Every structure is written in structure tokens, then in C-alpha cells.
Amino acid sequence: LIDPRSPIDVGGRTYAAGSYLAVQYDDVVNNGLKGAKCRALFEPTPTTSLASVSTTKDRLILKVLDNVQSRLIFLDAETFEDRGSEKTPAIRGISCSAVDADDSNDYFLRTSTFLEPSTLKLGDATQGAAGLERAEFLKALPAFFDSSGMEAFQSKATSKDGTTIPYFVIRTKGAPAHA
């Protein structure tokens, strides 16, 4: 697995920095990196980037930032086929780390949002995104405020040069958009 920090030529194609690529070791040894067959597991776009990768016994878990929102991609560790990835990104902080990458598909799932405290759960990577809701609750920080009457959402602003800038709004539910 390769995660280049600058553009790289593999198998007759140039991949952007921030890509995540799979190549066979023997293929690289026999044909060199430029001649090796390559499979792109992730390629960045102007609004997406690969934030992290975690491995369990049978899965790769890619955390992708999409317009500053997170999305998890669950891939088979041998075939790299999708095994139940999240379809849409969510406004949250999230991280995954394997409990024992050699012998288990269990992983620690840490999440937090603007309105919910940090939570630690135990998940099973073989369940893919469907397992996020089923993950076993382990511990959470205490809530420091009552968020029941609040909402958080993402919006966009456009700068003078035309660049779109995403930002988050945390407010009382039903508050006017602009005062």
C-alpha cells in the first residue's frame, strides 16, 4: 500500500499526492514501480482528502474528509472491494484504531460532534458502516451543556476570488439564518 506525499508514476499513470494505492510487492520487484499494476483505493478531489487509514485483520478503514465532513470507507483487506462504506459524510470528529490488527476485526471508534461529547465505542469492521450504530458503547465524556434545543449544520461562503469556503453553524433550533 502506498500513500504518496507528492505525485507518483505507477503502472503508466500519474497519481496525485494524497492518493492511496495498492500494488503487489512481487510486481514492483519484477517490473519496478512504474511498470507495476496498481489499484487506486482513494484519489483526492478538490473537496476530498484521505485523513487516515486503520487496518484490522480483514478490513481497511479509510477516513475521508469530504468538504470537511467525515466519511468512513470499509474495504476488504485482500480484494479491496467495498464492504459497506458510508454513502454520505457526516458532521463529526471520528477516528478508528484496531484493537488487534493481526487477530481481530474489532476497532475502537471515537466520535464527537459540536453538540455531543466525545464517545468511545467498540466496533466490528466486518459490519461496515451498518456497524457504526451497533458498536458497543464503552465510555463518554460528560456533556457540558444541554444541546437538546440546538442544531449544527454546514453552510458555504464565497470569497471575493470565487473560492467556496465551508463553515459550520451551531445555533438554537429555529433561529433566523441571518440577524
mmCIF file of C-alpha atoms in Angstrom:
data_model
loop_
_atom_site.group_PDB
_atom_site.id
_atom_site.type_symbol
_atom_site.label_atom_id
_atom_site.label_comp_id
_atom_site.label_asym_id
_atom_site.label_seq_id
_atom_site.Cartn_x
_atom_site.Cartn_y
_atom_site.Cartn_z
ATOM 1 C CA LEU A 1 0.000 0.000 0.000
ATOM 2 C CA ILE A 2 1.336 3.402 -0.985
ATOM 3 C CA ASP A 3 0.212 6.830 0.181
ATOM 4 C CA PRO A 4 2.333 9.274 -1.801
ATOM 5 C CA ARG A 5 3.013 12.773 -0.457
ATOM 6 C CA SER A 6 3.830 14.012 -3.953
ATOM 7 C CA PRO A 7 2.651 12.919 -7.429
ATOM 8 C CA ILE A 8 3.862 9.424 -8.308
ATOM 9 C CA ASP A 9 4.067 7.392 -11.527
ATOM 10 C CA VAL A 10 2.803 3.830 -11.106
ATOM 11 C CA GLY A 11 1.818 1.422 -13.864
ATOM 12 C CA GLY A 12 1.974 4.053 -16.583
ATOM 13 C CA ARG A 13 -0.214 6.587 -14.784
ATOM 14 C CA THR A 14 0.499 9.528 -12.525
ATOM 15 C CA TYR A 15 -1.393 9.587 -9.222
ATOM 16 C CA ALA A 16 -1.845 12.739 -7.181
ATOM 17 C CA ALA A 17 -0.343 13.326 -3.773
ATOM 18 C CA GLY A 18 -2.796 12.108 -1.151
ATOM 19 C CA SER A 19 -3.886 9.056 -3.159
ATOM 20 C CA TYR A 20 -3.957 5.616 -1.567
ATOM 21 C CA LEU A 21 -2.699 2.884 -3.877
ATOM 22 C CA ALA A 22 -2.421 -0.905 -3.781
ATOM 23 C CA VAL A 23 0.364 -2.696 -5.638
ATOM 24 C CA GLN A 24 1.656 -6.259 -5.406
ATOM 25 C CA TYR A 25 5.117 -6.463 -3.858
ATOM 26 C CA ASP A 26 6.345 -9.070 -6.353
ATOM 27 C CA ASP A 27 5.055 -6.974 -9.250
ATOM 28 C CA VAL A 28 7.062 -3.970 -8.027
ATOM 29 C CA VAL A 29 10.193 -6.111 -7.543
ATOM 30 C CA ASN A 30 9.902 -7.654 -11.027
ATOM 31 C CA ASN A 31 8.682 -4.624 -13.012
ATOM 32 C CA GLY A 32 9.630 -1.607 -10.951
ATOM 33 C CA LEU A 33 7.100 0.852 -9.608
ATOM 34 C CA LYS A 34 6.487 2.454 -12.999
ATOM 35 C CA GLY A 35 5.702 -0.946 -14.559
ATOM 36 C CA ALA A 36 3.673 -2.386 -11.696
ATOM 37 C CA LYS A 37 -0.083 -2.879 -11.848
ATOM 38 C CA CYS A 38 -1.809 -0.509 -9.489
ATOM 39 C CA ARG A 39 -5.246 -0.152 -7.984
ATOM 40 C CA ALA A 40 -6.282 3.246 -6.640
ATOM 41 C CA LEU A 41 -8.203 2.753 -3.405
ATOM 42 C CA PHE A 42 -8.646 6.508 -2.987
ATOM 43 C CA GLU A 43 -7.846 9.536 -5.138
ATOM 44 C CA PRO A 44 -8.288 13.058 -3.778
ATOM 45 C CA THR A 45 -10.509 15.656 -5.401
ATOM 46 C CA PRO A 46 -10.645 19.415 -4.834
ATOM 47 C CA THR A 47 -13.056 18.788 -1.923
ATOM 48 C CA THR A 48 -11.882 15.398 -0.573
ATOM 49 C CA SER A 49 -8.774 14.152 1.195
ATOM 50 C CA LEU A 50 -7.686 10.978 2.932
ATOM 51 C CA ALA A 51 -7.351 11.747 6.642
ATOM 52 C CA SER A 52 -6.302 8.331 7.971
ATOM 53 C CA VAL A 53 -6.239 4.580 7.402
ATOM 54 C CA SER A 54 -6.758 1.859 10.002
ATOM 55 C CA THR A 55 -6.316 -1.845 9.419
ATOM 56 C CA THR A 56 -7.967 -4.782 11.123
ATOM 57 C CA LYS A 57 -7.496 -8.463 10.388
ATOM 58 C CA ASP A 58 -9.795 -8.424 7.321
ATOM 59 C CA ARG A 59 -10.581 -4.756 6.652
ATOM 60 C CA LEU A 60 -9.077 -1.427 5.736
ATOM 61 C CA ILE A 61 -10.941 1.555 7.172
ATOM 62 C CA LEU A 62 -10.312 4.782 5.301
ATOM 63 C CA LYS A 63 -11.397 8.050 6.881
ATOM 64 C CA VAL A 64 -12.128 10.543 4.123
ATOM 65 C CA LEU A 65 -12.796 14.230 4.624
ATOM 66 C CA ASP A 66 -15.392 15.423 2.141
ATOM 67 C CA ASN A 67 -15.998 19.175 2.320
ATOM 68 C CA VAL A 68 -14.615 18.989 5.893
ATOM 69 C CA GLN A 69 -17.129 16.295 6.865
ATOM 70 C CA SER A 70 -16.019 12.748 7.638
ATOM 71 C CA ARG A 71 -16.949 9.519 5.876
ATOM 72 C CA LEU A 72 -15.669 6.007 6.519
ATOM 73 C CA ILE A 73 -14.845 3.597 3.713
ATOM 74 C CA PHE A 74 -14.636 -0.089 4.645
ATOM 75 C CA LEU A 75 -12.612 -2.240 2.220
ATOM 76 C CA ASP A 76 -11.763 -5.945 2.183
ATOM 77 C CA ALA A 77 -8.072 -6.123 3.144
ATOM 78 C CA GLU A 78 -7.256 -8.655 0.404
ATOM 79 C CA THR A 79 -9.531 -7.849 -2.531
ATOM 80 C CA PHE A 80 -10.022 -4.132 -1.711
ATOM 81 C CA GLU A 81 -13.719 -4.479 -2.546
ATOM 82 C CA ASP A 82 -16.145 -2.167 -0.758
ATOM 83 C CA ARG A 83 -17.634 -3.820 2.311
ATOM 84 C CA GLY A 84 -20.320 -1.389 3.413
ATOM 85 C CA SER A 85 -18.926 2.138 3.280
ATOM 86 C CA GLU A 86 -20.815 5.207 4.421
ATOM 87 C CA LYS A 87 -22.663 6.759 1.495
ATOM 88 C CA THR A 88 -22.640 10.349 2.746
ATOM 89 C CA PRO A 89 -20.277 12.275 5.017
ATOM 90 C CA ALA A 90 -21.309 13.476 8.479
ATOM 91 C CA ILE A 91 -20.506 16.500 10.617
ATOM 92 C CA ARG A 92 -18.418 14.869 13.333
ATOM 93 C CA GLY A 93 -14.968 14.079 14.503
ATOM 94 C CA ILE A 94 -14.251 10.362 14.141
ATOM 95 C CA SER A 95 -11.285 8.069 14.461
ATOM 96 C CA CYS A 96 -10.795 4.321 14.297
ATOM 97 C CA SER A 97 -7.965 2.231 15.685
ATOM 98 C CA ALA A 98 -7.668 -1.542 15.639
ATOM 99 C CA VAL A 99 -7.802 -3.434 18.908
ATOM 100 C CA ASP A 100 -5.501 -6.152 17.495
ATOM 101 C CA ALA A 101 -4.934 -5.782 13.756
ATOM 102 C CA ASP A 102 -3.347 -9.236 13.424
ATOM 103 C CA ASP A 103 -6.077 -11.312 15.035
ATOM 104 C CA SER A 104 -9.292 -9.288 15.193
ATOM 105 C CA ASN A 105 -11.680 -7.058 13.256
ATOM 106 C CA ASP A 106 -12.612 -5.142 16.399
ATOM 107 C CA TYR A 107 -11.730 -1.481 16.482
ATOM 108 C CA PHE A 108 -12.095 1.435 18.847
ATOM 109 C CA LEU A 109 -14.427 4.070 17.440
ATOM 110 C CA ARG A 110 -14.063 7.579 18.859
ATOM 111 C CA THR A 111 -16.649 10.166 17.845
ATOM 112 C CA SER A 112 -17.655 13.675 18.821
ATOM 113 C CA THR A 113 -19.870 16.360 17.362
ATOM 114 C CA PHE A 114 -20.458 20.019 18.088
ATOM 115 C CA LEU A 115 -23.431 19.009 20.230
ATOM 116 C CA GLU A 116 -22.359 15.664 21.691
ATOM 117 C CA PRO A 117 -19.376 14.845 23.910
ATOM 118 C CA SER A 118 -16.579 12.515 22.856
ATOM 119 C CA THR A 119 -17.659 8.885 22.913
ATOM 120 C CA LEU A 120 -15.656 5.666 22.789
ATOM 121 C CA LYS A 121 -17.250 2.534 21.337
ATOM 122 C CA LEU A 122 -16.096 -0.909 20.273
ATOM 123 C CA GLY A 123 -16.987 -1.770 16.677
ATOM 124 C CA ASP A 124 -16.649 -4.713 14.302
ATOM 125 C CA ALA A 125 -15.132 -3.662 10.972
ATOM 126 C CA THR A 126 -16.763 -6.586 9.135
ATOM 127 C CA GLN A 127 -20.135 -4.889 9.679
ATOM 128 C CA GLY A 128 -19.059 -1.840 7.681
ATOM 129 C CA ALA A 129 -20.997 1.388 8.127
ATOM 130 C CA ALA A 130 -24.029 -0.544 9.389
ATOM 131 C CA GLY A 131 -21.948 -1.466 12.422
ATOM 132 C CA LEU A 132 -21.367 2.148 13.442
ATOM 133 C CA GLU A 133 -24.766 2.352 15.137
ATOM 134 C CA ARG A 134 -24.390 -1.155 16.577
ATOM 135 C CA ALA A 135 -20.960 -0.520 18.087
ATOM 136 C CA GLU A 136 -20.789 -1.287 21.803
ATOM 137 C CA PHE A 137 -20.749 1.842 23.966
ATOM 138 C CA LEU A 138 -17.725 1.890 26.279
ATOM 139 C CA LYS A 139 -17.376 5.406 27.686
ATOM 140 C CA ALA A 140 -18.205 9.065 27.059
ATOM 141 C CA LEU A 141 -17.106 12.395 28.429
ATOM 142 C CA PRO A 142 -19.803 14.256 30.331
ATOM 143 C CA ALA A 143 -21.962 16.750 28.446
ATOM 144 C CA PHE A 144 -21.033 20.295 29.463
ATOM 145 C CA PHE A 145 -24.276 21.866 28.234
ATOM 146 C CA ASP A 146 -27.818 20.921 27.268
ATOM 147 C CA SER A 147 -27.803 20.629 23.479
ATOM 148 C CA SER A 148 -31.398 19.428 23.116
ATOM 149 C CA GLY A 149 -32.593 22.783 21.746
ATOM 150 C CA MET A 150 -29.639 23.295 19.409
ATOM 151 C CA GLU A 151 -28.685 22.370 15.869
ATOM 152 C CA ALA A 152 -25.448 22.186 13.909
ATOM 153 C CA PHE A 153 -25.133 22.351 10.154
ATOM 154 C CA GLN A 154 -22.701 23.240 7.413
ATOM 155 C CA SER A 155 -23.010 26.171 5.077
ATOM 156 C CA LYS A 156 -20.784 27.821 2.470
ATOM 157 C CA ALA A 157 -19.459 31.295 1.827
ATOM 158 C CA THR A 158 -17.856 32.554 -1.356
ATOM 159 C CA SER A 159 -14.762 34.738 -1.109
ATOM 160 C CA LYS A 160 -14.047 37.691 -3.392
ATOM 161 C CA ASP A 161 -11.880 35.480 -5.608
ATOM 162 C CA GLY A 162 -14.726 32.969 -6.024
ATOM 163 C CA THR A 163 -13.368 30.304 -3.672
ATOM 164 C CA THR A 164 -16.095 28.402 -1.840
ATOM 165 C CA ILE A 165 -15.389 28.146 1.889
ATOM 166 C CA PRO A 166 -17.361 25.683 4.015
ATOM 167 C CA TYR A 167 -18.185 26.650 7.597
ATOM 168 C CA PHE A 168 -20.259 25.249 10.427
ATOM 169 C CA VAL A 169 -23.117 26.891 12.298
ATOM 170 C CA ILE A 170 -24.144 25.909 15.824
ATOM 171 C CA ARG A 171 -27.286 27.657 16.999
ATOM 172 C CA THR A 172 -30.626 27.405 18.751
ATOM 173 C CA LYS A 173 -33.064 25.364 16.660
ATOM 174 C CA GLY A 174 -35.228 27.603 14.510
ATOM 175 C CA ALA A 175 -33.087 30.729 14.980
ATOM 176 C CA PRO A 176 -33.141 33.119 11.995
ATOM 177 C CA ALA A 177 -30.459 32.408 9.425
ATOM 178 C CA HIS A 178 -29.024 35.930 9.485
ATOM 179 C CA ALA A 179 -29.744 38.527 12.139
#
